[in-house]
Amino acid sequence: MSSDDSDFYGDDDVMIDLKARVKGFDVRAWWNKYADLDTPLKIQARKKGAVDISHLHNPYAGIEYAWQLTETIEDFLERVPPATTDEAPGNHWIWVCNPYINRKKKEEASNQNIPGGEDEAPEEEGADLPSVVEGGMERLHFAREFIDMCKKSGNQPALITRECRKAGVDAAKDILDLAKAHHVRCGKWMLFCTALEVNEVWEIIAKATANNELGIGAKVAPRSTVDKRTDRLICVYTADFSDIKDVKRIAERLKQLGLVQAKGRPLYYKPDVYTYLGIAHGNPWEIRASIYDTTSMLKKD
């Protein structure tokens, strides 16, 4: 070895020692011992991966079947896939929020005291749900009395049908006005898909919701051990049923995402106040259970 080489590598004895150490080096043993050791690259990667979430909101923080801001949306979808996640006590729906919109925490919302309304959209600040429910029930009671009286009047069937339908339309308008005045304005587009499709459809909606492309939140029904129907319901919530521009924007985005088919089943939109008051299909007040549908809203002028 030249003198220049020996200055760089060391003398012959050093070289022999180094080669022996390399030959006897156990990579697996070293990795098992030092795998968890912090290195500059690991520290740098953690700093790059850290995301400031202080400006984001999650009304479902701490709820097992809901997306948490501390996990990626992909991790959430893998953790609770609706096709194979069973409904559990206290977890009747799987939720994702729009983190850019601030709403009341679920446990603080007054809808937690409404039987059957505990799993509706996150409540807005200033909502007076008890007054809406009380006033809405009184209005429905009045409509039912009028309809019963009409049906017993002995008038022509056509006149009875017309008057009963008008009673329902008038009651619906009053209820929606009441809900708007008391800031109970949420509503939802309702999608149905099969259990085979639900993971794929939910992934599209969950990612779009978390990315601020749709409404204030969304939910999907997990697998039920009681209900044997094959269709799963997904609800996409909007902030204000009376904001037709926003409701239509979300319907258009759902269509762009491939979830509204030109010749497929239309989507229907139902205000949350109808759910709180028990206004469903076939109700005795002759009120339509939905106020919008994609066929009418998205038709070309």
PDB file of C-alpha atoms in Angstrom:
ATOM      1  CA  MET A   1       0.000   0.000   0.000  1.00  0.00           C
ATOM      2  CA  SER A   2       1.347   3.438  -0.908  1.00  0.00           C
ATOM      3  CA  SER A   3       1.865   6.100   1.701  1.00  0.00           C
ATOM      4  CA  ASP A   4      -1.034   8.103   0.243  1.00  0.00           C
ATOM      5  CA  ASP A   5      -3.382   5.135   0.588  1.00  0.00           C
ATOM      6  CA  SER A   6      -2.229   4.419   4.110  1.00  0.00           C
ATOM      7  CA  ASP A   7      -2.961   8.011   5.082  1.00  0.00           C
ATOM      8  CA  PHE A   8      -6.529   7.612   3.824  1.00  0.00           C
ATOM      9  CA  TYR A   9      -7.416   4.005   4.794  1.00  0.00           C
ATOM     10  CA  GLY A  10      -4.954   3.426   7.665  1.00  0.00           C
ATOM     11  CA  ASP A  11      -2.015   1.055   7.772  1.00  0.00           C
ATOM     12  CA  ASP A  12      -2.134  -2.680   7.016  1.00  0.00           C
ATOM     13  CA  ASP A  13      -3.124  -3.659  10.574  1.00  0.00           C
ATOM     14  CA  VAL A  14      -6.037  -1.199  10.548  1.00  0.00           C
ATOM     15  CA  MET A  15      -7.189  -2.499   7.164  1.00  0.00           C
ATOM     16  CA  ILE A  16      -7.112  -6.117   8.349  1.00  0.00           C
ATOM     17  CA  ASP A  17      -9.136  -5.198  11.437  1.00  0.00           C
ATOM     18  CA  LEU A  18     -11.736  -3.256   9.417  1.00  0.00           C
ATOM     19  CA  LYS A  19     -12.198  -6.106   6.917  1.00  0.00           C
ATOM     20  CA  ALA A  20     -12.684  -8.571   9.762  1.00  0.00           C
ATOM     21  CA  ARG A  21     -15.309  -6.343  11.357  1.00  0.00           C
ATOM     22  CA  VAL A  22     -17.164  -5.976   8.043  1.00  0.00           C
ATOM     23  CA  LYS A  23     -17.111  -9.735   7.475  1.00  0.00           C
ATOM     24  CA  GLY A  24     -18.489 -10.422  10.938  1.00  0.00           C
ATOM     25  CA  PHE A  25     -21.094  -7.634  10.917  1.00  0.00           C
ATOM     26  CA  ASP A  26     -24.640  -8.968  11.617  1.00  0.00           C
ATOM     27  CA  VAL A  27     -27.069  -6.603   9.856  1.00  0.00           C
ATOM     28  CA  ARG A  28     -30.207  -8.220  11.321  1.00  0.00           C
ATOM     29  CA  ALA A  29     -28.886  -8.030  14.890  1.00  0.00           C
ATOM     30  CA  TRP A  30     -27.944  -4.363  14.441  1.00  0.00           C
ATOM     31  CA  TRP A  31     -31.366  -3.508  12.976  1.00  0.00           C
ATOM     32  CA  ASN A  32     -33.216  -5.247  15.797  1.00  0.00           C
ATOM     33  CA  LYS A  33     -31.203  -3.208  18.296  1.00  0.00           C
ATOM     34  CA  TYR A  34     -31.306   0.202  16.627  1.00  0.00           C
ATOM     35  CA  ALA A  35     -34.452   0.205  14.439  1.00  0.00           C
ATOM     36  CA  ASP A  36     -36.266   2.612  16.769  1.00  0.00           C
ATOM     37  CA  LEU A  37     -33.321   4.993  17.016  1.00  0.00           C
ATOM     38  CA  ASP A  38     -34.137   8.537  15.915  1.00  0.00           C
ATOM     39  CA  THR A  39     -32.123   9.576  12.893  1.00  0.00           C
ATOM     40  CA  PRO A  40     -32.003  12.961  11.163  1.00  0.00           C
ATOM     41  CA  LEU A  41     -34.085  11.609   8.279  1.00  0.00           C
ATOM     42  CA  LYS A  42     -36.730  10.233  10.623  1.00  0.00           C
ATOM     43  CA  ILE A  43     -36.919  13.517  12.517  1.00  0.00           C
ATOM     44  CA  GLN A  44     -37.157  15.465   9.271  1.00  0.00           C
ATOM     45  CA  ALA A  45     -39.917  13.187   7.962  1.00  0.00           C
ATOM     46  CA  ARG A  46     -41.955  13.722  11.131  1.00  0.00           C
ATOM     47  CA  LYS A  47     -41.637  17.468  10.797  1.00  0.00           C
ATOM     48  CA  LYS A  48     -42.751  17.324   7.179  1.00  0.00           C
ATOM     49  CA  GLY A  49     -45.710  15.108   8.086  1.00  0.00           C
ATOM     50  CA  ALA A  50     -46.916  17.293  10.944  1.00  0.00           C
ATOM     51  CA  VAL A  51     -50.069  19.204   9.960  1.00  0.00           C
ATOM     52  CA  ASP A  52     -51.456  22.180  11.826  1.00  0.00           C
ATOM     53  CA  ILE A  53     -55.096  21.337  12.600  1.00  0.00           C
ATOM     54  CA  SER A  54     -55.746  24.164  15.057  1.00  0.00           C
ATOM     55  CA  HIS A  55     -57.958  25.970  12.507  1.00  0.00           C
ATOM     56  CA  LEU A  56     -60.057  22.861  11.735  1.00  0.00           C
ATOM     57  CA  HIS A  57     -63.258  21.642  13.423  1.00  0.00           C
ATOM     58  CA  ASN A  58     -64.768  18.255  14.199  1.00  0.00           C
ATOM     59  CA  PRO A  59     -68.134  17.989  15.992  1.00  0.00           C
ATOM     60  CA  TYR A  60     -67.566  14.206  16.170  1.00  0.00           C
ATOM     61  CA  ALA A  61     -64.199  14.311  17.932  1.00  0.00           C
ATOM     62  CA  GLY A  62     -63.737  11.218  20.083  1.00  0.00           C
ATOM     63  CA  ILE A  63     -66.636   9.285  18.511  1.00  0.00           C
ATOM     64  CA  GLU A  64     -65.428   5.830  17.467  1.00  0.00           C
ATOM     65  CA  TYR A  65     -67.375   5.600  14.203  1.00  0.00           C
ATOM     66  CA  ALA A  66     -66.345   9.067  13.003  1.00  0.00           C
ATOM     67  CA  TRP A  67     -63.355  10.485  11.163  1.00  0.00           C
ATOM     68  CA  GLN A  68     -60.822  12.059  13.504  1.00  0.00           C
ATOM     69  CA  LEU A  69     -58.646  14.987  12.461  1.00  0.00           C
ATOM     70  CA  THR A  70     -55.607  13.140  13.796  1.00  0.00           C
ATOM     71  CA  GLU A  71     -55.956  10.398  11.143  1.00  0.00           C
ATOM     72  CA  THR A  72     -55.883  10.499   7.382  1.00  0.00           C
ATOM     73  CA  ILE A  73     -59.144   9.986   5.546  1.00  0.00           C
ATOM     74  CA  GLU A  74     -57.619   6.802   4.066  1.00  0.00           C
ATOM     75  CA  ASP A  75     -56.884   5.439   7.544  1.00  0.00           C
ATOM     76  CA  PHE A  76     -60.460   6.255   8.606  1.00  0.00           C
ATOM     77  CA  LEU A  77     -61.945   4.449   5.610  1.00  0.00           C
ATOM     78  CA  GLU A  78     -59.812   1.415   6.372  1.00  0.00           C
ATOM     79  CA  ARG A  79     -60.665   1.532  10.088  1.00  0.00           C
ATOM     80  CA  VAL A  80     -64.471   1.575   9.696  1.00  0.00           C
ATOM     81  CA  PRO A  81     -65.479   0.345   6.212  1.00  0.00           C
ATOM     82  CA  PRO A  82     -69.313   0.445   6.129  1.00  0.00           C
ATOM     83  CA  ALA A  83     -69.661  -2.850   4.243  1.00  0.00           C
ATOM     84  CA  THR A  84     -68.205  -4.864   7.128  1.00  0.00           C
ATOM     85  CA  THR A  85     -68.503  -2.573  10.173  1.00  0.00           C
ATOM     86  CA  ASP A  86     -71.404  -3.679  12.362  1.00  0.00           C
ATOM     87  CA  GLU A  87     -73.828  -1.261  13.961  1.00  0.00           C
ATOM     88  CA  ALA A  88     -73.120  -0.990  17.689  1.00  0.00           C
ATOM     89  CA  PRO A  89     -74.777   0.647  20.719  1.00  0.00           C
ATOM     90  CA  GLY A  90     -74.178   4.379  20.421  1.00  0.00           C
ATOM     91  CA  ASN A  91     -72.778   3.943  16.908  1.00  0.00           C
ATOM     92  CA  HIS A  92     -75.710   3.741  14.509  1.00  0.00           C
ATOM     93  CA  TRP A  93     -73.957   5.686  11.749  1.00  0.00           C
ATOM     94  CA  ILE A  94     -70.463   6.274  10.407  1.00  0.00           C
ATOM     95  CA  TRP A  95     -69.676   9.993  10.170  1.00  0.00           C
ATOM     96  CA  VAL A  96     -67.345  12.352   8.376  1.00  0.00           C
ATOM     97  CA  CYS A  97     -67.360  16.121   8.935  1.00  0.00           C
ATOM     98  CA  ASN A  98     -66.326  19.044   6.798  1.00  0.00           C
ATOM     99  CA  PRO A  99     -63.451  20.303   8.960  1.00  0.00           C
ATOM    100  CA  TYR A 100     -63.640  23.804   7.499  1.00  0.00           C
ATOM    101  CA  ILE A 101     -67.117  24.499   8.916  1.00  0.00           C
ATOM    102  CA  ASN A 102     -67.630  25.058  12.639  1.00  0.00           C
ATOM    103  CA  ARG A 103     -70.678  23.379  14.215  1.00  0.00           C
ATOM    104  CA  LYS A 104     -71.731  22.375  17.719  1.00  0.00           C
ATOM    105  CA  LYS A 105     -70.135  19.274  19.174  1.00  0.00           C
ATOM    106  CA  LYS A 106     -72.504  16.329  18.955  1.00  0.00           C
ATOM    107  CA  GLU A 107     -72.774  15.894  22.722  1.00  0.00           C
ATOM    108  CA  GLU A 108     -73.694  19.589  23.140  1.00  0.00           C
ATOM    109  CA  ALA A 109     -76.444  19.637  20.496  1.00  0.00           C
ATOM    110  CA  SER A 110     -80.078  19.839  21.596  1.00  0.00           C
ATOM    111  CA  ASN A 111     -81.047  17.164  19.051  1.00  0.00           C
ATOM    112  CA  GLN A 112     -79.540  14.640  21.483  1.00  0.00           C
ATOM    113  CA  ASN A 113     -82.775  15.098  23.466  1.00  0.00           C
ATOM    114  CA  ILE A 114     -85.057  14.394  20.480  1.00  0.00           C
ATOM    115  CA  PRO A 115     -85.912  10.670  20.194  1.00  0.00           C
ATOM    116  CA  GLY A 116     -84.979   9.580  16.695  1.00  0.00           C
ATOM    117  CA  GLY A 117     -83.148  12.838  15.993  1.00  0.00           C
ATOM    118  CA  GLU A 118     -79.891  12.114  17.785  1.00  0.00           C
ATOM    119  CA  ASP A 119     -78.067  11.296  14.563  1.00  0.00           C
ATOM    120  CA  GLU A 120     -78.989  14.239  12.384  1.00  0.00           C
ATOM    121  CA  ALA A 121     -76.609  16.910  11.090  1.00  0.00           C
ATOM    122  CA  PRO A 122     -74.278  18.796  13.442  1.00  0.00           C
ATOM    123  CA  GLU A 123     -76.240  21.712  14.859  1.00  0.00           C
ATOM    124  CA  GLU A 124     -75.475  25.327  14.060  1.00  0.00           C
ATOM    125  CA  GLU A 125     -74.923  27.915  16.777  1.00  0.00           C
ATOM    126  CA  GLY A 126     -78.136  29.691  17.766  1.00  0.00           C
ATOM    127  CA  ALA A 127     -80.426  26.815  16.807  1.00  0.00           C
ATOM    128  CA  ASP A 128     -83.601  26.623  18.901  1.00  0.00           C
ATOM    129  CA  LEU A 129     -84.693  23.085  18.150  1.00  0.00           C
ATOM    130  CA  PRO A 130     -87.087  22.669  21.131  1.00  0.00           C
ATOM    131  CA  SER A 131     -89.180  25.642  19.950  1.00  0.00           C
ATOM    132  CA  VAL A 132     -89.250  24.299  16.400  1.00  0.00           C
ATOM    133  CA  VAL A 133     -90.365  20.846  17.525  1.00  0.00           C
ATOM    134  CA  GLU A 134     -93.046  22.245  19.819  1.00  0.00           C
ATOM    135  CA  GLY A 135     -94.386  24.683  17.214  1.00  0.00           C
ATOM    136  CA  GLY A 136     -94.120  22.143  14.416  1.00  0.00           C
ATOM    137  CA  MET A 137     -96.085  19.504  16.323  1.00  0.00           C
ATOM    138  CA  GLU A 138     -98.834  22.017  17.064  1.00  0.00           C
ATOM    139  CA  ARG A 139     -99.016  22.937  13.373  1.00  0.00           C
ATOM    140  CA  LEU A 140     -99.235  19.278  12.370  1.00  0.00           C
ATOM    141  CA  HIS A 141    -101.967  18.684  14.931  1.00  0.00           C
ATOM    142  CA  PHE A 142    -103.971  21.563  13.454  1.00  0.00           C
ATOM    143  CA  ALA A 143    -103.476  20.185   9.916  1.00  0.00           C
ATOM    144  CA  ARG A 144    -104.592  16.710  10.999  1.00  0.00           C
ATOM    145  CA  GLU A 145    -107.769  18.074  12.594  1.00  0.00           C
ATOM    146  CA  PHE A 146    -108.607  19.992   9.413  1.00  0.00           C
ATOM    147  CA  ILE A 147    -107.946  16.948   7.196  1.00  0.00           C
ATOM    148  CA  ASP A 148    -110.116  14.685   9.395  1.00  0.00           C
ATOM    149  CA  MET A 149    -112.921  17.250   9.321  1.00  0.00           C
ATOM    150  CA  CYS A 150    -112.596  17.581   5.538  1.00  0.00           C
ATOM    151  CA  LYS A 151    -112.849  13.830   5.001  1.00  0.00           C
ATOM    152  CA  LYS A 152    -116.044  13.688   7.073  1.00  0.00           C
ATOM    153  CA  SER A 153    -117.627  16.705   5.363  1.00  0.00           C
ATOM    154  CA  GLY A 154    -119.524  14.798   2.698  1.00  0.00           C
ATOM    155  CA  ASN A 155    -118.188  17.055  -0.045  1.00  0.00           C
ATOM    156  CA  GLN A 156    -117.234  15.845  -3.493  1.00  0.00           C
ATOM    157  CA  PRO A 157    -114.140  13.551  -3.435  1.00  0.00           C
ATOM    158  CA  ALA A 158    -112.229  15.851  -5.776  1.00  0.00           C
ATOM    159  CA  LEU A 159    -112.830  18.828  -3.483  1.00  0.00           C
ATOM    160  CA  ILE A 160    -111.822  16.813  -0.393  1.00  0.00           C
ATOM    161  CA  THR A 161    -108.607  15.665  -2.085  1.00  0.00           C
ATOM    162  CA  ARG A 162    -107.763  19.225  -3.131  1.00  0.00           C
ATOM    163  CA  GLU A 163    -108.427  20.707   0.318  1.00  0.00           C
ATOM    164  CA  CYS A 164    -106.470  17.965   2.132  1.00  0.00           C
ATOM    165  CA  ARG A 165    -103.509  18.410  -0.184  1.00  0.00           C
ATOM    166  CA  LYS A 166    -103.586  22.190   0.332  1.00  0.00           C
ATOM    167  CA  ALA A 167    -103.661  21.676   4.113  1.00  0.00           C
ATOM    168  CA  GLY A 168    -100.492  19.631   3.864  1.00  0.00           C
ATOM    169  CA  VAL A 169     -98.762  22.154   1.596  1.00  0.00           C
ATOM    170  CA  ASP A 170     -99.658  25.030   3.924  1.00  0.00           C
ATOM    171  CA  ALA A 171     -98.463  23.124   6.996  1.00  0.00           C
ATOM    172  CA  ALA A 172     -95.171  22.259   5.291  1.00  0.00           C
ATOM    173  CA  LYS A 173     -94.560  25.901   4.362  1.00  0.00           C
ATOM    174  CA  ASP A 174     -95.250  27.078   7.926  1.00  0.00           C
ATOM    175  CA  ILE A 175     -92.940  24.413   9.385  1.00  0.00           C
ATOM    176  CA  LEU A 176     -90.100  25.293   7.023  1.00  0.00           C
ATOM    177  CA  ASP A 177     -90.520  28.994   7.799  1.00  0.00           C
ATOM    178  CA  LEU A 178     -90.461  28.214  11.518  1.00  0.00           C
ATOM    179  CA  ALA A 179     -87.321  26.083  11.164  1.00  0.00           C
ATOM    180  CA  LYS A 180     -85.541  28.766   9.163  1.00  0.00           C
ATOM    181  CA  ALA A 181     -86.431  31.473  11.705  1.00  0.00           C
ATOM    182  CA  HIS A 182     -84.995  29.367  14.549  1.00  0.00           C
ATOM    183  CA  HIS A 183     -81.828  28.284  12.696  1.00  0.00           C
ATOM    184  CA  VAL A 184     -82.804  24.629  12.271  1.00  0.00           C
ATOM    185  CA  ARG A 185     -81.835  24.780   8.631  1.00  0.00           C
ATOM    186  CA  CYS A 186     -79.866  21.615   7.848  1.00  0.00           C
ATOM    187  CA  GLY A 187     -81.026  19.117   5.298  1.00  0.00           C
ATOM    188  CA  LYS A 188     -79.611  16.179   3.361  1.00  0.00           C
ATOM    189  CA  TRP A 189     -79.362  14.604  -0.045  1.00  0.00           C
ATOM    190  CA  MET A 190     -80.127  10.900   0.380  1.00  0.00           C
ATOM    191  CA  LEU A 191     -78.358   8.213  -1.658  1.00  0.00           C
ATOM    192  CA  PHE A 192     -79.044   4.496  -1.641  1.00  0.00           C
ATOM    193  CA  CYS A 193     -76.548   1.884  -2.798  1.00  0.00           C
ATOM    194  CA  THR A 194     -76.019  -1.833  -2.343  1.00  0.00           C
ATOM    195  CA  ALA A 195     -73.751  -3.359   0.276  1.00  0.00           C
ATOM    196  CA  LEU A 196     -71.407  -4.363  -2.548  1.00  0.00           C
ATOM    197  CA  GLU A 197     -71.095  -0.735  -3.665  1.00  0.00           C
ATOM    198  CA  VAL A 198     -71.170   1.052  -0.319  1.00  0.00           C
ATOM    199  CA  ASN A 199     -67.431   1.144   0.392  1.00  0.00           C
ATOM    200  CA  GLU A 200     -66.666   2.634  -3.008  1.00  0.00           C
ATOM    201  CA  VAL A 201     -69.481   5.202  -2.894  1.00  0.00           C
ATOM    202  CA  TRP A 202     -68.714   6.158   0.698  1.00  0.00           C
ATOM    203  CA  GLU A 203     -65.028   6.662  -0.109  1.00  0.00           C
ATOM    204  CA  ILE A 204     -65.950   9.167  -2.827  1.00  0.00           C
ATOM    205  CA  ILE A 205     -68.305  11.084  -0.529  1.00  0.00           C
ATOM    206  CA  ALA A 206     -66.053  10.970   2.536  1.00  0.00           C
ATOM    207  CA  LYS A 207     -63.038  12.319   0.651  1.00  0.00           C
ATOM    208  CA  ALA A 208     -65.061  15.062  -1.045  1.00  0.00           C
ATOM    209  CA  THR A 209     -66.646  16.100   2.267  1.00  0.00           C
ATOM    210  CA  ALA A 210     -63.310  16.234   4.083  1.00  0.00           C
ATOM    211  CA  ASN A 211     -61.915  18.259   1.174  1.00  0.00           C
ATOM    212  CA  ASN A 212     -64.654  20.923   1.466  1.00  0.00           C
ATOM    213  CA  GLU A 213     -66.253  19.957  -1.873  1.00  0.00           C
ATOM    214  CA  LEU A 214     -69.729  19.013  -0.610  1.00  0.00           C
ATOM    215  CA  GLY A 215     -71.669  20.078   2.490  1.00  0.00           C
ATOM    216  CA  ILE A 216     -71.183  20.263   6.248  1.00  0.00           C
ATOM    217  CA  GLY A 217     -70.946  16.508   6.801  1.00  0.00           C
ATOM    218  CA  ALA A 218     -72.026  13.065   5.676  1.00  0.00           C
ATOM    219  CA  LYS A 219     -73.022   9.747   7.214  1.00  0.00           C
ATOM    220  CA  VAL A 220     -73.466   6.153   6.065  1.00  0.00           C
ATOM    221  CA  ALA A 221     -75.319   3.263   7.625  1.00  0.00           C
ATOM    222  CA  PRO A 222     -73.045   0.480   8.925  1.00  0.00           C
ATOM    223  CA  ARG A 223     -73.950  -3.183   8.600  1.00  0.00           C
ATOM    224  CA  SER A 224     -77.089  -3.973  10.577  1.00  0.00           C
ATOM    225  CA  THR A 225     -77.616  -7.233  12.427  1.00  0.00           C
ATOM    226  CA  VAL A 226     -81.377  -6.583  12.500  1.00  0.00           C
ATOM    227  CA  ASP A 227     -82.363  -4.825   9.274  1.00  0.00           C
ATOM    228  CA  LYS A 228     -81.961  -7.305   6.413  1.00  0.00           C
ATOM    229  CA  ARG A 229     -82.486  -4.782   3.606  1.00  0.00           C
ATOM    230  CA  THR A 230     -79.599  -4.836   1.159  1.00  0.00           C
ATOM    231  CA  ASP A 231     -79.583  -1.116   0.380  1.00  0.00           C
ATOM    232  CA  ARG A 232     -77.471   1.249   2.479  1.00  0.00           C
ATOM    233  CA  LEU A 233     -78.394   4.886   3.057  1.00  0.00           C
ATOM    234  CA  ILE A 234     -75.832   7.667   2.723  1.00  0.00           C
ATOM    235  CA  CYS A 235     -76.787  11.234   3.691  1.00  0.00           C
ATOM    236  CA  VAL A 236     -74.914  14.298   2.453  1.00  0.00           C
ATOM    237  CA  TYR A 237     -75.787  17.269   4.656  1.00  0.00           C
ATOM    238  CA  THR A 238     -76.102  20.898   3.598  1.00  0.00           C
ATOM    239  CA  ALA A 239     -76.128  23.913   5.904  1.00  0.00           C
ATOM    240  CA  ASP A 240     -79.415  25.500   4.803  1.00  0.00           C
ATOM    241  CA  PHE A 241     -82.338  23.876   2.996  1.00  0.00           C
ATOM    242  CA  SER A 242     -83.527  27.314   1.859  1.00  0.00           C
ATOM    243  CA  ASP A 243     -80.190  28.108   0.175  1.00  0.00           C
ATOM    244  CA  ILE A 244     -81.195  26.615  -3.153  1.00  0.00           C
ATOM    245  CA  LYS A 245     -77.968  27.736  -4.818  1.00  0.00           C
ATOM    246  CA  ASP A 246     -75.852  25.756  -2.343  1.00  0.00           C
ATOM    247  CA  VAL A 247     -78.186  22.747  -2.362  1.00  0.00           C
ATOM    248  CA  LYS A 248     -77.963  22.679  -6.166  1.00  0.00           C
ATOM    249  CA  ARG A 249     -74.175  23.129  -6.093  1.00  0.00           C
ATOM    250  CA  ILE A 250     -73.839  20.005  -3.970  1.00  0.00           C
ATOM    251  CA  ALA A 251     -76.218  18.062  -6.231  1.00  0.00           C
ATOM    252  CA  GLU A 252     -74.128  19.085  -9.236  1.00  0.00           C
ATOM    253  CA  ARG A 253     -70.929  18.022  -7.485  1.00  0.00           C
ATOM    254  CA  LEU A 254     -72.474  14.640  -6.661  1.00  0.00           C
ATOM    255  CA  LYS A 255     -73.312  14.279 -10.341  1.00  0.00           C
ATOM    256  CA  GLN A 256     -69.737  15.191 -11.310  1.00  0.00           C
ATOM    257  CA  LEU A 257     -68.520  12.512  -8.913  1.00  0.00           C
ATOM    258  CA  GLY A 258     -70.617   9.955 -10.791  1.00  0.00           C
ATOM    259  CA  LEU A 259     -73.210   9.494  -8.052  1.00  0.00           C
ATOM    260  CA  VAL A 260     -76.212  10.885  -9.942  1.00  0.00           C
ATOM    261  CA  GLN A 261     -76.966   8.940 -13.096  1.00  0.00           C
ATOM    262  CA  ALA A 262     -79.011  10.459 -15.932  1.00  0.00           C
ATOM    263  CA  LYS A 263     -81.250   7.377 -16.173  1.00  0.00           C
ATOM    264  CA  GLY A 264     -80.759   6.102 -12.654  1.00  0.00           C
ATOM    265  CA  ARG A 265     -82.702   6.558  -9.460  1.00  0.00           C
ATOM    266  CA  PRO A 266     -82.959  10.267  -8.533  1.00  0.00           C
ATOM    267  CA  LEU A 267     -81.703  11.560  -5.202  1.00  0.00           C
ATOM    268  CA  TYR A 268     -84.152  13.187  -2.818  1.00  0.00           C
ATOM    269  CA  TYR A 269     -83.541  16.018  -0.389  1.00  0.00           C
ATOM    270  CA  LYS A 270     -85.144  16.103   3.045  1.00  0.00           C
ATOM    271  CA  PRO A 271     -84.849  18.910   5.620  1.00  0.00           C
ATOM    272  CA  ASP A 272     -83.854  17.759   9.091  1.00  0.00           C
ATOM    273  CA  VAL A 273     -86.918  19.413  10.607  1.00  0.00           C
ATOM    274  CA  TYR A 274     -89.049  16.807   8.830  1.00  0.00           C
ATOM    275  CA  THR A 275     -87.054  14.054  10.516  1.00  0.00           C
ATOM    276  CA  TYR A 276     -87.415  15.683  13.930  1.00  0.00           C
ATOM    277  CA  LEU A 277     -91.206  15.887  13.434  1.00  0.00           C
ATOM    278  CA  GLY A 278     -91.614  12.379  12.018  1.00  0.00           C
ATOM    279  CA  ILE A 279     -92.670  13.521   8.549  1.00  0.00           C
ATOM    280  CA  ALA A 280     -91.929  10.479   6.394  1.00  0.00           C
ATOM    281  CA  HIS A 281     -93.409   8.864   3.285  1.00  0.00           C
ATOM    282  CA  GLY A 282     -97.112   8.125   3.704  1.00  0.00           C
ATOM    283  CA  ASN A 283     -97.568  10.532   6.632  1.00  0.00           C
ATOM    284  CA  PRO A 284    -101.134  11.427   7.720  1.00  0.00           C
ATOM    285  CA  TRP A 285    -100.661  15.135   6.925  1.00  0.00           C
ATOM    286  CA  GLU A 286    -100.197  14.446   3.215  1.00  0.00           C
ATOM    287  CA  ILE A 287     -96.867  16.298   3.188  1.00  0.00           C
ATOM    288  CA  ARG A 288     -94.250  15.247   0.668  1.00  0.00           C
ATOM    289  CA  ALA A 289     -91.352  13.728   2.613  1.00  0.00           C
ATOM    290  CA  SER A 290     -88.777  15.502   0.413  1.00  0.00           C
ATOM    291  CA  ILE A 291     -88.625  19.070  -0.862  1.00  0.00           C
ATOM    292  CA  TYR A 292     -86.171  18.647  -3.773  1.00  0.00           C
ATOM    293  CA  ASP A 293     -85.034  15.930  -6.160  1.00  0.00           C
ATOM    294  CA  THR A 294     -82.131  15.791  -8.591  1.00  0.00           C
ATOM    295  CA  THR A 295     -84.384  15.157 -11.600  1.00  0.00           C
ATOM    296  CA  SER A 296     -86.113  18.529 -11.168  1.00  0.00           C
ATOM    297  CA  MET A 297     -83.177  20.475  -9.752  1.00  0.00           C
ATOM    298  CA  LEU A 298     -80.627  19.415 -12.376  1.00  0.00           C
ATOM    299  CA  LYS A 299     -82.848  19.464 -15.437  1.00  0.00           C
ATOM    300  CA  LYS A 300     -81.607  21.589 -18.310  1.00  0.00           C
ATOM    301  CA  ASP A 301     -83.593  24.740 -18.966  1.00  0.00           C
TER     302      ASP A 301
END
